[in-house]
XYZ file of C-alpha atoms in Angstrom:
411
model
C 27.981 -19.305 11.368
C 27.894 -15.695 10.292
C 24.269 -14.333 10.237
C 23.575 -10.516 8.320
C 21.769 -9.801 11.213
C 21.000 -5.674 9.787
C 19.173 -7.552 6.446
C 17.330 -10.042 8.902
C 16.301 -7.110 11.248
C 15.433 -5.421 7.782
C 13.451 -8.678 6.052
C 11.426 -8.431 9.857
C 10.083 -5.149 9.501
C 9.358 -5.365 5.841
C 6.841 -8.339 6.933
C 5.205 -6.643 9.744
C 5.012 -3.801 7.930
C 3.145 -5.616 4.903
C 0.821 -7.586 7.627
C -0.203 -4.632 9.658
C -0.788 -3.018 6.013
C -3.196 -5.409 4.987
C -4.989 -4.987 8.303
C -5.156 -1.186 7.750
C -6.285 -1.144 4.068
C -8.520 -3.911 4.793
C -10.542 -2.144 7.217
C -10.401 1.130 5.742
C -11.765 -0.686 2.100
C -14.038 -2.514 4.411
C -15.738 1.363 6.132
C -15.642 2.566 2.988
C -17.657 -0.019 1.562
C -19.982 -0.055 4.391
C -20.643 3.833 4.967
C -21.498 3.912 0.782
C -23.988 0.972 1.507
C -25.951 2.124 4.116
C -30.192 2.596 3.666
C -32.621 4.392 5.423
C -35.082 2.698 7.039
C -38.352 3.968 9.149
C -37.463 1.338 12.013
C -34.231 3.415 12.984
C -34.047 5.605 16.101
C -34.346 9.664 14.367
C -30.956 9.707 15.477
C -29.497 6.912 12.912
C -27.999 7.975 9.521
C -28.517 4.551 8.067
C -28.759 0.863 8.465
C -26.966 -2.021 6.221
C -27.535 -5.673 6.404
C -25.208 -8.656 5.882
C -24.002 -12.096 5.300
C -20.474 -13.506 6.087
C -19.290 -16.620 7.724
C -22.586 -18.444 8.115
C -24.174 -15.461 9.797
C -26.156 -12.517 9.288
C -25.733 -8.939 10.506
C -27.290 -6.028 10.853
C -25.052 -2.757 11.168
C -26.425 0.768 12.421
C -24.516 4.172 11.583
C -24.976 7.109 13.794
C -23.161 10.591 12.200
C -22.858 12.230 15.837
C -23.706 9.098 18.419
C -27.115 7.396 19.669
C -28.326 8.509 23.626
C -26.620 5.786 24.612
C -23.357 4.270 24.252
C -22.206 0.665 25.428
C -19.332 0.487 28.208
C -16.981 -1.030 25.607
C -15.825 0.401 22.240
C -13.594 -0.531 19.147
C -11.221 1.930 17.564
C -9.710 1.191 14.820
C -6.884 3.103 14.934
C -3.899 0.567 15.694
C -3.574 -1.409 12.296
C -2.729 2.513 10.868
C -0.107 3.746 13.579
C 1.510 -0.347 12.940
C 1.897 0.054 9.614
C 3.207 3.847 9.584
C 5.830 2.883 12.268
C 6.958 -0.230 10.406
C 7.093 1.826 7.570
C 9.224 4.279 8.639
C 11.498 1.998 10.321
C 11.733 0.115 7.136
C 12.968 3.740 5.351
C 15.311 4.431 7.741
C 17.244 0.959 7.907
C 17.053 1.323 4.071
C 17.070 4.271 2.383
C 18.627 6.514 5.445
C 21.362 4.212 6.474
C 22.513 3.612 2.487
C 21.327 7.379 1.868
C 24.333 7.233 -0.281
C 23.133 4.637 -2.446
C 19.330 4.733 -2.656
C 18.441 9.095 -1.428
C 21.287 11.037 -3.073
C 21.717 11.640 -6.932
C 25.408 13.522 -6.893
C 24.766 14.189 -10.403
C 21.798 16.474 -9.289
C 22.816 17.544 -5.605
C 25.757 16.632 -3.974
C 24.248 16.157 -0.817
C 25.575 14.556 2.114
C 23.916 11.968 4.069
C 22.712 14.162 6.634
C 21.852 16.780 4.757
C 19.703 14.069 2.355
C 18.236 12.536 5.543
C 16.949 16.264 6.658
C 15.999 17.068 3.462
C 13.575 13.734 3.449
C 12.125 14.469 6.776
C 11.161 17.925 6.146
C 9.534 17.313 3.110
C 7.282 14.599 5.168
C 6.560 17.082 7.865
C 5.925 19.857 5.105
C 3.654 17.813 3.342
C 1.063 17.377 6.168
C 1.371 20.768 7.763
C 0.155 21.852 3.940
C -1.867 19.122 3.526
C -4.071 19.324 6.406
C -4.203 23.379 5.924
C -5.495 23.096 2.336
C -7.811 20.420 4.170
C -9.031 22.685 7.464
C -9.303 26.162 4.800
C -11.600 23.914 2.256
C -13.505 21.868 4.616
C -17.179 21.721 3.864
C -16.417 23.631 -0.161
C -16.624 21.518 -3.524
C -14.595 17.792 -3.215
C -13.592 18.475 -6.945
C -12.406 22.099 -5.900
C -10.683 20.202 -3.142
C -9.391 17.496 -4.919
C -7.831 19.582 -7.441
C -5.245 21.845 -5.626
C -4.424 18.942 -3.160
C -3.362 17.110 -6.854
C -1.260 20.027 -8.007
C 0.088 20.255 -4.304
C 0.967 16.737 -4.809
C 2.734 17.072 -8.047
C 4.703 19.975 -6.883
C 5.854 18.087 -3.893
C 6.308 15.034 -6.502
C 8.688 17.608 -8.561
C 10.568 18.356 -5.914
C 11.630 15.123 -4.092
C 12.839 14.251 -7.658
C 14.332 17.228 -7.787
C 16.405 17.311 -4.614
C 17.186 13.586 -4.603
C 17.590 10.334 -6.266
C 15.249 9.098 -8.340
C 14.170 5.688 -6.498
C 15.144 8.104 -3.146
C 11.857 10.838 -4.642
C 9.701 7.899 -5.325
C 9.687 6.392 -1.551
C 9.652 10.372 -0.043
C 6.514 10.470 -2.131
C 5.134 6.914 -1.020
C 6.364 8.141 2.922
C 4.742 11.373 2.542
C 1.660 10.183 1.159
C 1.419 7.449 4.034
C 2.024 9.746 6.531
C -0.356 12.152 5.806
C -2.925 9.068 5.827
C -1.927 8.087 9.175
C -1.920 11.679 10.955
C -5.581 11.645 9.096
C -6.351 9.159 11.550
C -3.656 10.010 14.485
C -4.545 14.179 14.247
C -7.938 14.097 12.708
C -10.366 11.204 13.132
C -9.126 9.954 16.309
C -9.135 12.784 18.563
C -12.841 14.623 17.014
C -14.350 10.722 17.637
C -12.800 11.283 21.417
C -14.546 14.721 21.750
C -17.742 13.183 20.560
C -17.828 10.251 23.093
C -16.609 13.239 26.308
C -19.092 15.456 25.052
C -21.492 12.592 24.792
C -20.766 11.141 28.204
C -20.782 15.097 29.338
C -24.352 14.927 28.405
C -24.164 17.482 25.710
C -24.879 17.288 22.528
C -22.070 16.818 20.294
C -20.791 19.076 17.094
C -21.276 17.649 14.052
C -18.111 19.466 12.840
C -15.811 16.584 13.974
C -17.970 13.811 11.542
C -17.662 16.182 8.860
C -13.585 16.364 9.408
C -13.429 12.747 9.868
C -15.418 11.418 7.028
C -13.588 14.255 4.693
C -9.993 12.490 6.065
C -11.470 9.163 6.123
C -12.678 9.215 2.432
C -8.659 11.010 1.210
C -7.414 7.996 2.781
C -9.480 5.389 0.740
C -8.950 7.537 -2.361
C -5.025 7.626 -1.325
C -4.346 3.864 -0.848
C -4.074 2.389 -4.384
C -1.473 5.284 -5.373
C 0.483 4.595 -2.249
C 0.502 0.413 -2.849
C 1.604 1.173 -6.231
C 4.633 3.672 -5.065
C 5.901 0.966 -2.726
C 6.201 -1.864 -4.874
C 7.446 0.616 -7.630
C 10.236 1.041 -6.004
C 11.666 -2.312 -7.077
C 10.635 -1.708 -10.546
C 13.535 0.538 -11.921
C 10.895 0.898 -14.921
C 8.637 3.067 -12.823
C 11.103 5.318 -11.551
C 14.559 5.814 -13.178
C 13.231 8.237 -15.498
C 13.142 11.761 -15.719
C 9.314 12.005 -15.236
C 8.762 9.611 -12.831
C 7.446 12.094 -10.558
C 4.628 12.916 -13.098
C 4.418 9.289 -13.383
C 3.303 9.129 -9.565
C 0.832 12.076 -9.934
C -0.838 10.507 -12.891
C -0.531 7.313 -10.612
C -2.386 9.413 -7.873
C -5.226 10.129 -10.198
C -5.817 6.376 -11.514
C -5.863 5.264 -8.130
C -8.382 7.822 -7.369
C -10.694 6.640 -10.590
C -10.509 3.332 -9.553
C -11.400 3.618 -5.958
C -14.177 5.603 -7.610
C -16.035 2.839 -9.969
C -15.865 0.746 -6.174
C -17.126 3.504 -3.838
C -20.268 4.050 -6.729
C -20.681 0.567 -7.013
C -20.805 0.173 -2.916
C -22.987 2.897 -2.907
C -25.648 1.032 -5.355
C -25.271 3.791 -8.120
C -24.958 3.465 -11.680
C -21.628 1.815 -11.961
C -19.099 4.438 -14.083
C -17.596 2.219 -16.745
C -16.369 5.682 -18.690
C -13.438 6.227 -16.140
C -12.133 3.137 -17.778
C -11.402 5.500 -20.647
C -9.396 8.073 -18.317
C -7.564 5.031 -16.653
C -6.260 3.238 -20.033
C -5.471 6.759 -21.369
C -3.056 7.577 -18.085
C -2.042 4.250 -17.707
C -0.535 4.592 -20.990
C 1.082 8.085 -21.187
C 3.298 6.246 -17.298
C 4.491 3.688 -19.932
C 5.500 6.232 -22.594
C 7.214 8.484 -20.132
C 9.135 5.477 -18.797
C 10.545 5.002 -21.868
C 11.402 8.504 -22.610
C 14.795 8.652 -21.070
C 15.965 4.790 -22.837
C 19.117 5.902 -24.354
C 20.426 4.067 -27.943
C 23.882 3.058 -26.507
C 23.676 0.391 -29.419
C 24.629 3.166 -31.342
C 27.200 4.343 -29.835
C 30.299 5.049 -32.022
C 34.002 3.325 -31.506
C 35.504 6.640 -31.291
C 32.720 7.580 -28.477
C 33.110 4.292 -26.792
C 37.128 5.258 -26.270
C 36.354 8.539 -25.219
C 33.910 7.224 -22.442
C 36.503 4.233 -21.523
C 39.542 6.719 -21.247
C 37.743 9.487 -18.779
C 38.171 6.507 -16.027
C 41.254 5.943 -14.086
C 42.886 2.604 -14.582
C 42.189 2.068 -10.534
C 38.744 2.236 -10.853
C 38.058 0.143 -13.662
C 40.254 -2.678 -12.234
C 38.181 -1.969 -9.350
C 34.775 -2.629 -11.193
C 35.929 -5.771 -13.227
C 37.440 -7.348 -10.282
C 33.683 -7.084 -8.735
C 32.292 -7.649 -12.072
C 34.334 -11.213 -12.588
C 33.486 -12.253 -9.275
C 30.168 -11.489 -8.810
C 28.653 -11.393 -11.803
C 30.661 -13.387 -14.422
C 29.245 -16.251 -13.331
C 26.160 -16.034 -16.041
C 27.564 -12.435 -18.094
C 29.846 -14.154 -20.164
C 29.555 -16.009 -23.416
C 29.624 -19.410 -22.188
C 27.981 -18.930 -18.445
C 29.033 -21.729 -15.757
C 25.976 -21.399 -13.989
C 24.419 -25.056 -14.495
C 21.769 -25.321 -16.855
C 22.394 -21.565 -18.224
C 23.532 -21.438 -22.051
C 23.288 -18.250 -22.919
C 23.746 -14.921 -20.559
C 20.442 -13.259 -19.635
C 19.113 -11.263 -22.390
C 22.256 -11.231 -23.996
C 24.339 -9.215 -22.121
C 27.986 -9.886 -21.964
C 30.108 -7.984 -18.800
C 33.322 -9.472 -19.853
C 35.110 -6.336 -20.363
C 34.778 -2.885 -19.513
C 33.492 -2.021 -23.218
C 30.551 -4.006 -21.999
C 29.916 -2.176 -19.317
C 29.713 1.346 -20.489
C 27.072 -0.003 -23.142
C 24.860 -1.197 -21.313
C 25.860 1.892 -18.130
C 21.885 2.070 -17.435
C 20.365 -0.913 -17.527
C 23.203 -2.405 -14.869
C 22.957 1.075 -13.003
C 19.037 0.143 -12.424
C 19.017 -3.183 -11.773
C 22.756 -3.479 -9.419
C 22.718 0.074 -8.294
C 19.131 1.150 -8.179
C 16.806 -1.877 -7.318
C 19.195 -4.612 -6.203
C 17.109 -6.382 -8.621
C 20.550 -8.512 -9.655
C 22.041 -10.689 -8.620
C 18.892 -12.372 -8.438
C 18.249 -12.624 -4.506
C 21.862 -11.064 -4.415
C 23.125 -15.007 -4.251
C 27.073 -13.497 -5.367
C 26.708 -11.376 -1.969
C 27.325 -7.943 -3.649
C 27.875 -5.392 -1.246
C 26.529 -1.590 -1.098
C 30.223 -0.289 -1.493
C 30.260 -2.873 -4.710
C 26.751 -1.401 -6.188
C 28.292 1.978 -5.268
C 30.810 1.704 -8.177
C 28.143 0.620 -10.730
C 25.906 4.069 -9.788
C 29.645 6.023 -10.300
C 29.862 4.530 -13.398
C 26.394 5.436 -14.398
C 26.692 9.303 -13.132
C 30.043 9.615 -14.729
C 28.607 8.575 -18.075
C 25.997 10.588 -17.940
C 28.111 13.647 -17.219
C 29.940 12.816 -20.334
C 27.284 12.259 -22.692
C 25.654 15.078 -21.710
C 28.896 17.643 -22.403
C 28.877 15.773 -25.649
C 25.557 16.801 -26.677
């Protein structure tokens, strides 16, 4: 029996990485939540920020906040620290295997940068190194100043960094760096930030001193980027199996305006927790920006359906002979099997939506929408049951960049 043991190792890490996920965002929605609900009450020691009662699993509890930390502390503490570090080194084990091992498939664009693999892979962790060392110095200079002041040049530092990774690499290749980088910086909040000033609280505590209030400030400022953070980064990684999301020319404004819905929504929740008014307007802003992603995903749809005969030959006679036998030897093998006008797959009449890959005519008219769903998202064959390999998919993305190339001297 021959097992793919590099897509089981790969299927592995993808779950983990999901589980210890859920466990991160779960208790980070959960703080949130908690820290907005909190009361004052005259009962409280003077050295309590706020108390919150509540009711789960057939018992009640009562929960006490202290900003700096009470006289006293017990001899056993929780950190919550582990569910982030999990899911960051998951994560990144999951991009490597992936995107850094078929960097020639899923990180480099030739038609944009012919990059090798190494250079593609260095390029990628730069950019995630880069983006906290910026990050947390726009954070450190601002700490303490206006959260909308803040909030606004992180957002354009995120959009240029957005531009960029599209820029420099593939487009499914600058919407994971963006999902990475964004993750990252959340878990070196924790890892650089929150972690180490609640360690110098407890030593100075312990010390007997009295300890500066300067590390709560840091923390909750960290702590509250990474709630506002999550929902942009959960969208980025399942976006990148949605070739809609990404294989367009603006996807990385798509992920900035994707940064700032996130952020509205988290808002209407973190007002709500907090037992204000709840803000129905910012479901104006959302609709609004949810709609101008959808337009811009569209933008780059080409009319190939329009394409004329004499066109078509041109495209058809820029490729060797070699390479497309090469591509409808794959193409008959592997995907044939429902692509042709009367499909043999049982219970199949007609080919999905239509399309027919019966000849090489075929292929260059519908170049894009095979390029994201073979070469881009792996999205066919459906749970990849004709076994198409990367060096296969390869062919479909040359096919793509070569028509592009052409279409665009035409213009």
């Amino acid at each position: 029996m021959d097992f793919d043991y590099l897509e089981w190792i790969e299927f592995m890490v993808r779950w983990f990485h999901v589980i210890a996920g859920i466990a991160w965002i779960g208790s980070s929605f959960y703080f949130i939540a908690l820290d907005l609900s909190l009361r004052k009450s005259p009962s409280l020691p003077k050295e309590a920020h706020g108390e919150a009662w509540q009711v789960h699993g057939g018992g009640f509890y009562n929960l006490v906040k202290y900003l700096v930390a009470p006289n006293h502390l017990p001899d056993h503490l929780t950190w919550f620290k582990w569910e982030a570090y999990a899911t960051w080194i998951t994560g990144a084990a999951l991009f490597i295997l992936v995107y850094y091992l078929g960097a020639e498939l899923y990180l480099i664009d030739y038609e944009k940068i012919e990059l090798s693999k190494t250079a593609a892979v260095l390029i990628s962790i730069i950019g995630v190194i880069f983006g906290w060392v910026i990050y947390d110095l726009i954070c450190r200079l601002l700490v303490g100043k206006s959260n909308l002041v803040l909030s606004i040049v992180l957002l354009i530092f995120f959009a240029f960094l957005s531009w960029a990774s599209y820029s420099l690499l593939s487009s499914r290749g600058a919407f994971m760096q963006m999902g990475v980088t964004l993750g990252t910086i959340m878990v070196a909040n924790v890892l650089m930030v929150i972690i180490p000033g609640q360690k110098k609280v407890v030593a100075q505590l312990i010390a007997k001193k009295t300890p500066s209030p300067e590390f709560g400030i840091r923390a909750k400022q960290r702590s509250l980027h990474n709630n506002y953070l999550t929902l942009p980064v959960i969208f980025i990684m399942i976006g990148n199996h949605y070739p809609t999301a990404y294989a367009t020319s603006y996807s990385w404004v798509i992920i900035v305006l994707t940064i700032i819905i996130g952020g509205l929504v988290r808002h209407f929740f973190n007002e709500r927790h907090a037992g204000n008014k709840s803000p129905y307007w910012v479901a104006i802003p959302i609709v609004i920006l949810s709609w101008g992603s959808l337009m811009l995903s569209e933008v780059d749809e080409p009319s190939l359906d329009q394409l004329s005969p004499e066109k078509l030959s041109l495209i058809e006679g820029s490729f060797s002979k070699e390479f497309k036998d090469n591509i409808m030897e794959v193409t008959a093998y592997k995907c044939s099997t429902c692509h042709v006008m009367e499909p043999s797959w049982e219970g199949m009449k007609k080919p999905p939506k239509g399309v027919y890959l019966s000849e090489f005519s075929h292929l260059i008219n519908n170049y894009e929408t095979i390029y994201k769903q073979v070469a881009a998202s792996r999205a066919m064959p459906p749970g990849n049951i004709t076994f198409l390999e990367d060096e296969e998919r390869l062919l479909y993305a040359n096919l793509f960049h070569k028509i592009e190339e052409i279409l665009r001297e035409e213009k």
